[in-house]
XYZ file of N, CA, C and O in Angstrom:
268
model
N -73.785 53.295 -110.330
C -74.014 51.925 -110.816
C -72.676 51.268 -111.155
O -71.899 51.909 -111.862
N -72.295 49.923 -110.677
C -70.991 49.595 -111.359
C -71.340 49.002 -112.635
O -72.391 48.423 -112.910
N -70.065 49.272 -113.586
C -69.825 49.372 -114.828
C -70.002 47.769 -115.651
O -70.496 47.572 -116.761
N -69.348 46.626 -114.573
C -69.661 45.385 -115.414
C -70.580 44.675 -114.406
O -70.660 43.494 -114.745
N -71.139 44.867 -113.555
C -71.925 43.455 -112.834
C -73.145 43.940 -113.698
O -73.563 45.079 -113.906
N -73.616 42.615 -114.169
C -74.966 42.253 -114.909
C -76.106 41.913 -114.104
O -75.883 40.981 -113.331
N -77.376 42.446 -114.058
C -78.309 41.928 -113.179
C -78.381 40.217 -113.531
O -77.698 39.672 -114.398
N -79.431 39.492 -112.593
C -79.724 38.286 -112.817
C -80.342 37.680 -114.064
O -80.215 36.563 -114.565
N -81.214 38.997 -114.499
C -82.487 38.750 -115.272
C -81.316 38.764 -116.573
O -81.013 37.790 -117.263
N -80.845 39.964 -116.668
C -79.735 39.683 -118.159
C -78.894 38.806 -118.367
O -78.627 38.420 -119.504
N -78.162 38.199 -116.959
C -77.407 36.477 -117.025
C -77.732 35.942 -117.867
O -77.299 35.675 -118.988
N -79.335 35.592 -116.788
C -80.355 34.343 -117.674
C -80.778 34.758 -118.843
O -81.467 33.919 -119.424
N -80.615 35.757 -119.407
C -81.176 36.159 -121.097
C -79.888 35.929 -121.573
O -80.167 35.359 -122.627
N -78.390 35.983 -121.523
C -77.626 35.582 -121.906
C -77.616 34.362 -122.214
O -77.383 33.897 -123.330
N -77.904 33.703 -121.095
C -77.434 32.334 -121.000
C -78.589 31.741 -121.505
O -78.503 30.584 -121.092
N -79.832 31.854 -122.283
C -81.262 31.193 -122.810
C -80.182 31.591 -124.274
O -79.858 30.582 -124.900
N -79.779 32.569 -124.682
C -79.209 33.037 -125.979
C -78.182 31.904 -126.332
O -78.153 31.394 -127.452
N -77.292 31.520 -125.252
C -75.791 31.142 -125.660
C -76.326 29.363 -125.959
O -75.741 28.641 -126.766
N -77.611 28.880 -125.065
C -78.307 27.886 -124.801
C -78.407 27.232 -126.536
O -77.869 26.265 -127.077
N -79.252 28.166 -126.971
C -79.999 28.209 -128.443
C -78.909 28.068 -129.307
O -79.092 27.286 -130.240
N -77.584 28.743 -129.225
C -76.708 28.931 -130.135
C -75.678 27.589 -130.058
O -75.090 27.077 -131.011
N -75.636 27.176 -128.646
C -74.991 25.480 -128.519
C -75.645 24.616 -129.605
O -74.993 24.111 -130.518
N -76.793 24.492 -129.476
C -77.550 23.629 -129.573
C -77.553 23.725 -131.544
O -77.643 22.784 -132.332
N -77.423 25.185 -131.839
C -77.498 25.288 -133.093
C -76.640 24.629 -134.007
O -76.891 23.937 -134.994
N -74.914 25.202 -133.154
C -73.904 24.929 -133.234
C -73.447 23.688 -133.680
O -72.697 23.487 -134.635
N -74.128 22.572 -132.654
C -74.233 21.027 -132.373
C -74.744 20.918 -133.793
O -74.012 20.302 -134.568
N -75.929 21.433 -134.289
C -77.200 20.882 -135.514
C -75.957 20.946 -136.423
O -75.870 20.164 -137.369
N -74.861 21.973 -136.133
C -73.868 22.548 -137.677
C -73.171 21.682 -138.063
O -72.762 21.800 -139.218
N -72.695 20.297 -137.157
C -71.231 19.510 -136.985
C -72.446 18.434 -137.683
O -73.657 18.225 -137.612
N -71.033 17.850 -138.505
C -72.017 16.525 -139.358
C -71.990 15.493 -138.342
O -71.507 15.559 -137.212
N -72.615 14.472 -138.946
C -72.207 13.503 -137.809
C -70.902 12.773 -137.261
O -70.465 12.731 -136.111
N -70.338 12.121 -138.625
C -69.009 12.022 -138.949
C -67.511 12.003 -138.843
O -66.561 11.235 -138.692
N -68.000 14.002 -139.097
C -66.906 14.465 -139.616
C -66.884 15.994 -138.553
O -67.800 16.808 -138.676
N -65.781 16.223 -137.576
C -65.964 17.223 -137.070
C -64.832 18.143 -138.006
O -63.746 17.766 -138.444
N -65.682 19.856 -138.181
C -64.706 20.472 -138.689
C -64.755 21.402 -137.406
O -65.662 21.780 -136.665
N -62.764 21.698 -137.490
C -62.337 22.681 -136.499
C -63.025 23.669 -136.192
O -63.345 23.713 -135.004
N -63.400 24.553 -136.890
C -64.134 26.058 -136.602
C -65.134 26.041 -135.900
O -65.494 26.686 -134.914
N -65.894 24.615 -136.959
C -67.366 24.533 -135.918
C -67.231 24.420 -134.549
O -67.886 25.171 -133.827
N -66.483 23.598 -134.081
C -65.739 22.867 -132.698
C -65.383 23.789 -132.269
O -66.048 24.019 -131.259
N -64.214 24.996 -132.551
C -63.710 26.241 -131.838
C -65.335 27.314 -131.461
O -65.563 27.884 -130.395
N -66.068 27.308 -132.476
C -67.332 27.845 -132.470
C -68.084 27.316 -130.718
O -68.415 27.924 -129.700
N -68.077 26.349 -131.022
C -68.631 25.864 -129.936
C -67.937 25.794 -128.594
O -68.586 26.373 -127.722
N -66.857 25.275 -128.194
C -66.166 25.505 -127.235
C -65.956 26.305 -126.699
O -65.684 26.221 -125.502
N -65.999 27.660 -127.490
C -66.148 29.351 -126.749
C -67.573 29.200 -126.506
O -67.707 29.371 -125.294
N -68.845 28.940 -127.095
C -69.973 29.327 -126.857
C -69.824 28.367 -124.934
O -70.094 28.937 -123.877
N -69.476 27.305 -125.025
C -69.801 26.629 -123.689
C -68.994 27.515 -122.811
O -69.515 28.495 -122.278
N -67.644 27.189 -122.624
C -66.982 28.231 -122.109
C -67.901 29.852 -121.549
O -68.257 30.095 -120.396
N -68.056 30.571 -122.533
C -69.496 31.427 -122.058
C -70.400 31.068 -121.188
O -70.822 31.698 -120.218
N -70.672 30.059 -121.560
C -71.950 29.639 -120.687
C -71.651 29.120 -119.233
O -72.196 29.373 -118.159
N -70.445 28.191 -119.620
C -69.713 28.323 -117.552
C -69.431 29.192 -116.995
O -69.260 28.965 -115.797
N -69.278 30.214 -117.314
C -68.763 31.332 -116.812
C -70.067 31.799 -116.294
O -70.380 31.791 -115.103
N -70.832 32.220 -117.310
C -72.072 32.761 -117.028
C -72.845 32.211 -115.888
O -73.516 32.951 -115.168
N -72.769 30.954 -115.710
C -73.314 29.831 -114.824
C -72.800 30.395 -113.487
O -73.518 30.950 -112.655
N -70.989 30.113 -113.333
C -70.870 30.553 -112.237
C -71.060 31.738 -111.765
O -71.496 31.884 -110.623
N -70.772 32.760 -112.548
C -71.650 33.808 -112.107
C -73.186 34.071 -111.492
O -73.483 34.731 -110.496
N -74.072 33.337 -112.411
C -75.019 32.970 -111.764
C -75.492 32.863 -110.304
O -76.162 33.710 -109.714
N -74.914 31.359 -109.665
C -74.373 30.845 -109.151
C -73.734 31.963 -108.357
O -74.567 32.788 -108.732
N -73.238 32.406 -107.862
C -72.621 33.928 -107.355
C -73.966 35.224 -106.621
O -74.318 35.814 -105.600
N -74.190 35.067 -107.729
C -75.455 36.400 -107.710
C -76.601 35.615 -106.882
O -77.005 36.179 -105.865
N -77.096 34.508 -107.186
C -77.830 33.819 -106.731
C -76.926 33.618 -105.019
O -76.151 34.296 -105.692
N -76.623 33.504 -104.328
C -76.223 32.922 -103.483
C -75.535 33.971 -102.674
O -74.989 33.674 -101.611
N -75.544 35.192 -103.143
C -74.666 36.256 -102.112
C -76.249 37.281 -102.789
O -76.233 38.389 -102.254
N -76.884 37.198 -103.293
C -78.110 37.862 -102.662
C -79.939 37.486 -102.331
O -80.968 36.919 -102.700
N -79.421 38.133 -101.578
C -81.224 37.024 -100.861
C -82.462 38.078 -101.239
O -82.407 39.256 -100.883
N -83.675 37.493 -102.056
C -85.052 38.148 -102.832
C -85.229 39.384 -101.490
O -85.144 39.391 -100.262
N -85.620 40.695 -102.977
C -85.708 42.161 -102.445
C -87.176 41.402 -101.329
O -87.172 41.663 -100.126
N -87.978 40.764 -101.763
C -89.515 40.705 -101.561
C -89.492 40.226 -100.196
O -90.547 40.024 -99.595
């Protein structure tokens, strides 16, 4: 088995996770007033999530359904 490729199904459970945690992230920042951390908080969470995407994106497209 290789050591880092992630199936599809765990991507997308990643990426429903990192989804929830943007969104949380977003609820954390006042309206206002952005504080740094929150913002660094978040910018890695997206970051994650492009990555994850293109990966996606990857897996999806260099393999065609077992069925």
């Amino acid at each position: 088995s290789q050591m880092m490729a992630r199936s599809l199904a765990e991507l997308k459970k990643r990426l429903a996770e990192l989804e929830l945690a943007i969104s949380e992230t977003e609820n954390r920042l006042p309206a206002h007033s952005v504080k740094p951390p929150v913002m660094h908080d978040l910018l890695a969470l997206e970051d994650e999530r492009d990555s994850l995407l293109k990966e996606i994106g990857r897996l999806q497209s260099s393999h065609t359904p077992a069925d």
